[in-house]
PDB file of C-alpha atoms and ligand atoms in Angstrom:
ATOM      1  CA  MET D   1       0.000   0.000   0.000  1.00 57.00           C
ATOM      2  CA  SER D   2       1.068   3.580  -0.568  1.00 81.00           C
ATOM      3  CA  ASP D   3      -1.297   5.095   1.987  1.00 87.00           C
ATOM      4  CA  HIS D   4       1.666   6.575   3.866  1.00 95.00           C
ATOM      5  CA  VAL D   5       2.831   8.470   0.772  1.00 98.00           C
ATOM      6  CA  VAL D   6       2.049  12.064  -0.184  1.00 98.00           C
ATOM      7  CA  HIS D   7       2.631  13.117  -3.786  1.00 98.00           C
ATOM      8  CA  VAL D   8       3.791  16.724  -4.021  1.00 98.00           C
ATOM      9  CA  LEU D   9       3.209  17.790  -7.623  1.00 98.00           C
ATOM     10  CA  ASN D  10       4.398  21.018  -9.168  1.00 98.00           C
ATOM     11  CA  GLY D  11       3.368  22.584 -12.454  1.00 98.00           C
ATOM     12  CA  PRO D  12       4.842  25.026 -14.920  1.00 98.00           C
ATOM     13  CA  ASN D  13       7.601  27.490 -14.127  1.00 97.00           C
ATOM     14  CA  LEU D  14       8.025  26.270 -10.575  1.00 98.00           C
ATOM     15  CA  ASN D  15      11.384  24.765 -11.590  1.00 98.00           C
ATOM     16  CA  LEU D  16      12.587  28.380 -11.777  1.00 95.00           C
ATOM     17  CA  LEU D  17      11.745  29.228  -8.167  1.00 96.00           C
ATOM     18  CA  GLY D  18      14.616  31.041  -6.528  1.00 92.00           C
ATOM     19  CA  THR D  19      15.135  33.354  -9.483  1.00 88.00           C
ATOM     20  CA  ARG D  20      11.562  33.622 -10.806  1.00 86.00           C
ATOM     21  CA  GLU D  21       9.919  36.923  -9.824  1.00 87.00           C
ATOM     22  CA  PRO D  22      11.502  36.890  -6.346  1.00 90.00           C
ATOM     23  CA  GLY D  23       9.340  39.835  -5.296  1.00 87.00           C
ATOM     24  CA  VAL D  24       6.302  37.568  -5.679  1.00 86.00           C
ATOM     25  CA  TYR D  25       7.670  34.091  -4.978  1.00 91.00           C
ATOM     26  CA  GLY D  26      10.716  34.732  -2.775  1.00 89.00           C
ATOM     27  CA  THR D  27      14.155  33.191  -3.221  1.00 92.00           C
ATOM     28  CA  THR D  28      13.465  29.677  -1.965  1.00 95.00           C
ATOM     29  CA  THR D  29      14.254  27.123  -4.661  1.00 97.00           C
ATOM     30  CA  LEU D  30      12.114  24.111  -5.541  1.00 98.00           C
ATOM     31  CA  ALA D  31      14.876  21.899  -4.110  1.00 98.00           C
ATOM     32  CA  ASP D  32      14.528  23.806  -0.817  1.00 98.00           C
ATOM     33  CA  ILE D  33      10.765  23.209  -0.908  1.00 98.00           C
ATOM     34  CA  GLU D  34      11.339  19.513  -1.548  1.00 98.00           C
ATOM     35  CA  ALA D  35      13.555  19.342   1.548  1.00 98.00           C
ATOM     36  CA  LEU D  36      10.899  21.180   3.600  1.00 98.00           C
ATOM     37  CA  CYS D  37       8.253  18.729   2.386  1.00 98.00           C
ATOM     38  CA  ARG D  38      10.367  15.664   3.192  1.00 98.00           C
ATOM     39  CA  ASN D  39      11.051  16.964   6.705  1.00 98.00           C
ATOM     40  CA  ALA D  40       7.412  17.852   7.286  1.00 98.00           C
ATOM     41  CA  ALA D  41       6.227  14.481   6.012  1.00 98.00           C
ATOM     42  CA  ALA D  42       8.761  12.611   8.157  1.00 98.00           C
ATOM     43  CA  THR D  43       7.362  14.234  11.312  1.00 98.00           C
ATOM     44  CA  HIS D  44       4.030  12.631  10.407  1.00 97.00           C
ATOM     45  CA  GLY D  45       5.588   9.271   9.479  1.00 97.00           C
ATOM     46  CA  LEU D  46       4.903   9.904   5.801  1.00 98.00           C
ATOM     47  CA  ASP D  47       7.008   9.559   2.651  1.00 98.00           C
ATOM     48  CA  VAL D  48       7.032  11.990  -0.259  1.00 98.00           C
ATOM     49  CA  VAL D  49       7.054  11.603  -4.017  1.00 98.00           C
ATOM     50  CA  PHE D  50       8.122  15.035  -5.277  1.00 98.00           C
ATOM     51  CA  ARG D  51       7.728  15.999  -8.939  1.00 98.00           C
ATOM     52  CA  GLN D  52       7.693  19.001 -11.251  1.00 98.00           C
ATOM     53  CA  THR D  53       6.709  19.329 -14.890  1.00 98.00           C
ATOM     54  CA  ASN D  54       6.018  22.153 -17.295  1.00 98.00           C
ATOM     55  CA  HIS D  55       3.605  19.992 -19.321  1.00 98.00           C
ATOM     56  CA  GLU D  56      -0.113  19.747 -18.634  1.00 98.00           C
ATOM     57  CA  GLY D  57      -0.527  16.151 -19.865  1.00 98.00           C
ATOM     58  CA  GLU D  58       2.393  14.998 -17.763  1.00 98.00           C
ATOM     59  CA  LEU D  59       0.793  16.574 -14.718  1.00 98.00           C
ATOM     60  CA  VAL D  60      -2.401  14.651 -15.573  1.00 98.00           C
ATOM     61  CA  GLU D  61      -0.345  11.427 -15.624  1.00 98.00           C
ATOM     62  CA  GLN D  62       1.378  12.308 -12.357  1.00 98.00           C
ATOM     63  CA  ILE D  63      -2.041  12.755 -10.742  1.00 98.00           C
ATOM     64  CA  HIS D  64      -3.139   9.348 -12.082  1.00 98.00           C
ATOM     65  CA  ALA D  65       0.079   7.816 -10.716  1.00 98.00           C
ATOM     66  CA  ALA D  66      -0.864   9.025  -7.229  1.00 98.00           C
ATOM     67  CA  ARG D  67      -3.872   6.698  -7.054  1.00 98.00           C
ATOM     68  CA  GLY D  68      -3.770   4.774  -3.777  1.00 97.00           C
ATOM     69  CA  ALA D  69      -1.657   7.413  -2.043  1.00 98.00           C
ATOM     70  CA  LEU D  70      -2.700   9.205   1.138  1.00 98.00           C
ATOM     71  CA  GLY D  71      -3.008  12.441  -0.769  1.00 98.00           C
ATOM     72  CA  ILE D  72      -1.686  14.961  -3.229  1.00 98.00           C
ATOM     73  CA  VAL D  73      -0.317  18.420  -2.514  1.00 98.00           C
ATOM     74  CA  LEU D  74      -0.704  20.169  -5.844  1.00 99.00           C
ATOM     75  CA  ASN D  75       0.702  23.489  -6.981  1.00 98.00           C
ATOM     76  CA  ALA D  76      -0.498  23.463 -10.567  1.00 98.00           C
ATOM     77  CA  GLY D  77       0.825  26.969 -11.223  1.00 98.00           C
ATOM     78  CA  ALA D  78      -0.977  28.721 -14.055  1.00 98.00           C
ATOM     79  CA  TYR D  79      -2.824  25.519 -15.036  1.00 98.00           C
ATOM     80  CA  THR D  80      -4.865  26.093 -11.884  1.00 98.00           C
ATOM     81  CA  HIS D  81      -6.644  28.870 -13.735  1.00 98.00           C
ATOM     82  CA  THR D  82      -7.004  27.171 -17.115  1.00 98.00           C
ATOM     83  CA  SER D  83      -7.161  23.391 -16.931  1.00 98.00           C
ATOM     84  CA  VAL D  84     -10.339  21.331 -17.086  1.00 98.00           C
ATOM     85  CA  ALA D  85      -8.072  18.323 -17.760  1.00 98.00           C
ATOM     86  CA  LEU D  86      -6.391  18.675 -14.370  1.00 98.00           C
ATOM     87  CA  ARG D  87      -9.715  19.088 -12.650  1.00 98.00           C
ATOM     88  CA  ASP D  88     -10.981  15.896 -14.281  1.00 98.00           C
ATOM     89  CA  ALA D  89      -7.752  14.071 -13.378  1.00 98.00           C
ATOM     90  CA  ILE D  90      -8.220  14.950  -9.697  1.00 98.00           C
ATOM     91  CA  GLY D  91     -11.808  13.727  -9.853  1.00 98.00           C
ATOM     92  CA  ALA D  92     -10.796  10.542 -11.660  1.00 98.00           C
ATOM     93  CA  ALA D  93      -7.901   9.719  -9.340  1.00 98.00           C
ATOM     94  CA  GLY D  94     -10.080   9.957  -6.252  1.00 97.00           C
ATOM     95  CA  VAL D  95      -7.115  10.981  -4.088  1.00 98.00           C
ATOM     96  CA  PRO D  96      -7.613  13.759  -1.501  1.00 98.00           C
ATOM     97  CA  THR D  97      -5.877  16.759  -3.054  1.00 98.00           C
ATOM     98  CA  VAL D  98      -4.781  19.941  -1.341  1.00 98.00           C
ATOM     99  CA  GLU D  99      -4.404  22.817  -3.799  1.00 98.00           C
ATOM    100  CA  VAL D 100      -1.523  25.011  -2.700  1.00 98.00           C
ATOM    101  CA  HIS D 101      -0.019  28.276  -3.874  1.00 98.00           C
ATOM    102  CA  LEU D 102       2.995  30.166  -2.633  1.00 98.00           C
ATOM    103  CA  SER D 103       1.362  33.533  -3.256  1.00 97.00           C
ATOM    104  CA  ASN D 104      -2.027  34.760  -2.116  1.00 97.00           C
ATOM    105  CA  VAL D 105      -3.700  34.424  -5.498  1.00 98.00           C
ATOM    106  CA  PHE D 106      -6.694  36.443  -4.272  1.00 98.00           C
ATOM    107  CA  ALA D 107      -4.490  39.464  -3.654  1.00 97.00           C
ATOM    108  CA  ARG D 108      -3.259  39.335  -7.250  1.00 97.00           C
ATOM    109  CA  GLU D 109      -4.706  39.763 -10.759  1.00 96.00           C
ATOM    110  CA  ALA D 110      -8.386  38.891 -11.228  1.00 98.00           C
ATOM    111  CA  PHE D 111      -7.558  35.994 -13.585  1.00 96.00           C
ATOM    112  CA  ARG D 112      -5.846  34.228 -10.668  1.00 98.00           C
ATOM    113  CA  HIS D 113      -8.993  34.389  -8.528  1.00 98.00           C
ATOM    114  CA  HIS D 114     -10.661  31.532 -10.381  1.00 98.00           C
ATOM    115  CA  SER D 115      -9.455  27.967  -9.944  1.00 98.00           C
ATOM    116  CA  TYR D 116     -10.772  25.019 -11.937  1.00 98.00           C
ATOM    117  CA  LEU D 117      -9.292  22.777  -9.244  1.00 98.00           C
ATOM    118  CA  SER D 118     -10.732  24.154  -5.996  1.00 98.00           C
ATOM    119  CA  PRO D 119     -14.191  22.568  -6.416  1.00 98.00           C
ATOM    120  CA  VAL D 120     -12.656  19.076  -6.546  1.00 98.00           C
ATOM    121  CA  ALA D 121      -9.875  19.741  -4.027  1.00 98.00           C
ATOM    122  CA  ARG D 122     -10.071  18.571  -0.420  1.00 98.00           C
ATOM    123  CA  GLY D 123      -9.011  22.103   0.502  1.00 98.00           C
ATOM    124  CA  VAL D 124      -6.947  25.082  -0.562  1.00 98.00           C
ATOM    125  CA  ILE D 125      -3.955  26.779   1.080  1.00 98.00           C
ATOM    126  CA  CYS D 126      -2.391  29.897  -0.413  1.00 98.00           C
ATOM    127  CA  GLY D 127      -0.288  32.861   0.548  1.00 97.00           C
ATOM    128  CA  PHE D 128       2.160  31.315   3.007  1.00 98.00           C
ATOM    129  CA  GLY D 129       5.124  30.921   0.680  1.00 97.00           C
ATOM    130  CA  PRO D 130       6.883  27.559   1.008  1.00 98.00           C
ATOM    131  CA  GLN D 131       4.936  26.962   4.233  1.00 98.00           C
ATOM    132  CA  SER D 132       1.813  26.474   2.093  1.00 98.00           C
ATOM    133  CA  TYR D 133       3.276  23.079   1.165  1.00 98.00           C
ATOM    134  CA  VAL D 134       4.113  22.212   4.776  1.00 98.00           C
ATOM    135  CA  LEU D 135       0.576  23.157   5.827  1.00 98.00           C
ATOM    136  CA  GLY D 136      -0.815  21.044   2.992  1.00 98.00           C
ATOM    137  CA  ILE D 137       1.068  17.988   4.205  1.00 98.00           C
ATOM    138  CA  ALA D 138      -0.042  18.671   7.793  1.00 98.00           C
ATOM    139  CA  ALA D 139      -3.659  18.935   6.613  1.00 98.00           C
ATOM    140  CA  LEU D 140      -3.480  15.562   4.862  1.00 98.00           C
ATOM    141  CA  ALA D 141      -1.855  13.982   7.918  1.00 97.00           C
ATOM    142  CA  ALA D 142      -4.452  15.465  10.279  1.00 96.00           C
ATOM    143  CA  THR D 143      -7.366  14.244   8.178  1.00 95.00           C
ATOM    144  CA  ARG D 144      -5.984  10.841   7.144  1.00 93.00           C
ATOM    145  CA  PRO D 145      -8.563   8.073   7.529  1.00 88.00           C
ATOM    146  CA  ASP D 146      -6.810   6.498  10.528  1.00 82.00           C
ATOM    147  CA  ALA D 147      -6.158   9.832  12.317  1.00 77.00           C
ATOM    148  CA  ALA D 148      -7.612  10.156  15.805  1.00 64.00           C
TER     149      ALA D 148
HETATM  150  C1  LIG N 201       1.175  30.012  -8.129  1.00 56.98           C
HETATM  151  C2  LIG N 201       0.123  31.087  -8.463  1.00 56.98           C
HETATM  152  C3  LIG N 201      -0.301  30.980  -9.914  1.00 56.98           C
HETATM  153  O1  LIG N 201      -1.250  31.987 -10.218  1.00 56.98           O
HETATM  154  C4  LIG N 201       0.897  31.160 -10.828  1.00 56.98           C
HETATM  155  O2  LIG N 201       0.524  30.991 -12.182  1.00 56.98           O
HETATM  156  C5  LIG N 201       2.032  30.268 -10.475  1.00 56.98           C
HETATM  157  C6  LIG N 201       2.358  30.085  -9.066  1.00 56.98           C
HETATM  158  C7  LIG N 201       1.701  30.181  -6.688  1.00 56.98           C
HETATM  159  O3  LIG N 201       2.305  29.220  -6.182  1.00 56.98           O
HETATM  160  O4  LIG N 201       1.564  31.253  -6.084  1.00 56.98           O
HETATM  161  O5  LIG N 201       2.736  29.762 -11.337  1.00 56.98           O
HETATM  162  O6  LIG N 201       0.555  28.749  -8.213  1.00 56.98           O
END
């Protein structure tokens, strides 16, 4: 079983974190975020599969590959605001999915206020920088089926 595994999936442009618009996203790299996620998961006795892709279809396949896992922490980047395919993948996979964003998307441009993913997500966390991921993992651990 992989019910002790959290898949942390990252969409387009997140490979450039650290140098990408640091005024918006800070200087933490994706490798730093991976380390944060692994540490956070370990405190809950969980393992992490950590992935990033710039391609929508690959993200769909990564969501499918998470079937049977405890959950998904998903930062789909701009696909959040555009992708019916990702929304359907989350529904099809049937894995509790926490939508996360580094920035507070609601404090930004209007086109970032709509998410195709939120209606099928278990919950949404945004605006806490890299800690959004840590909080996402904590939320999955706190609500896991065998949690007290
Ligand atoms: C983001 C917010 C999205 O609107 C944007 O397209 C991203 C990053 C975030 O983590 O704040 O690529 O998901």
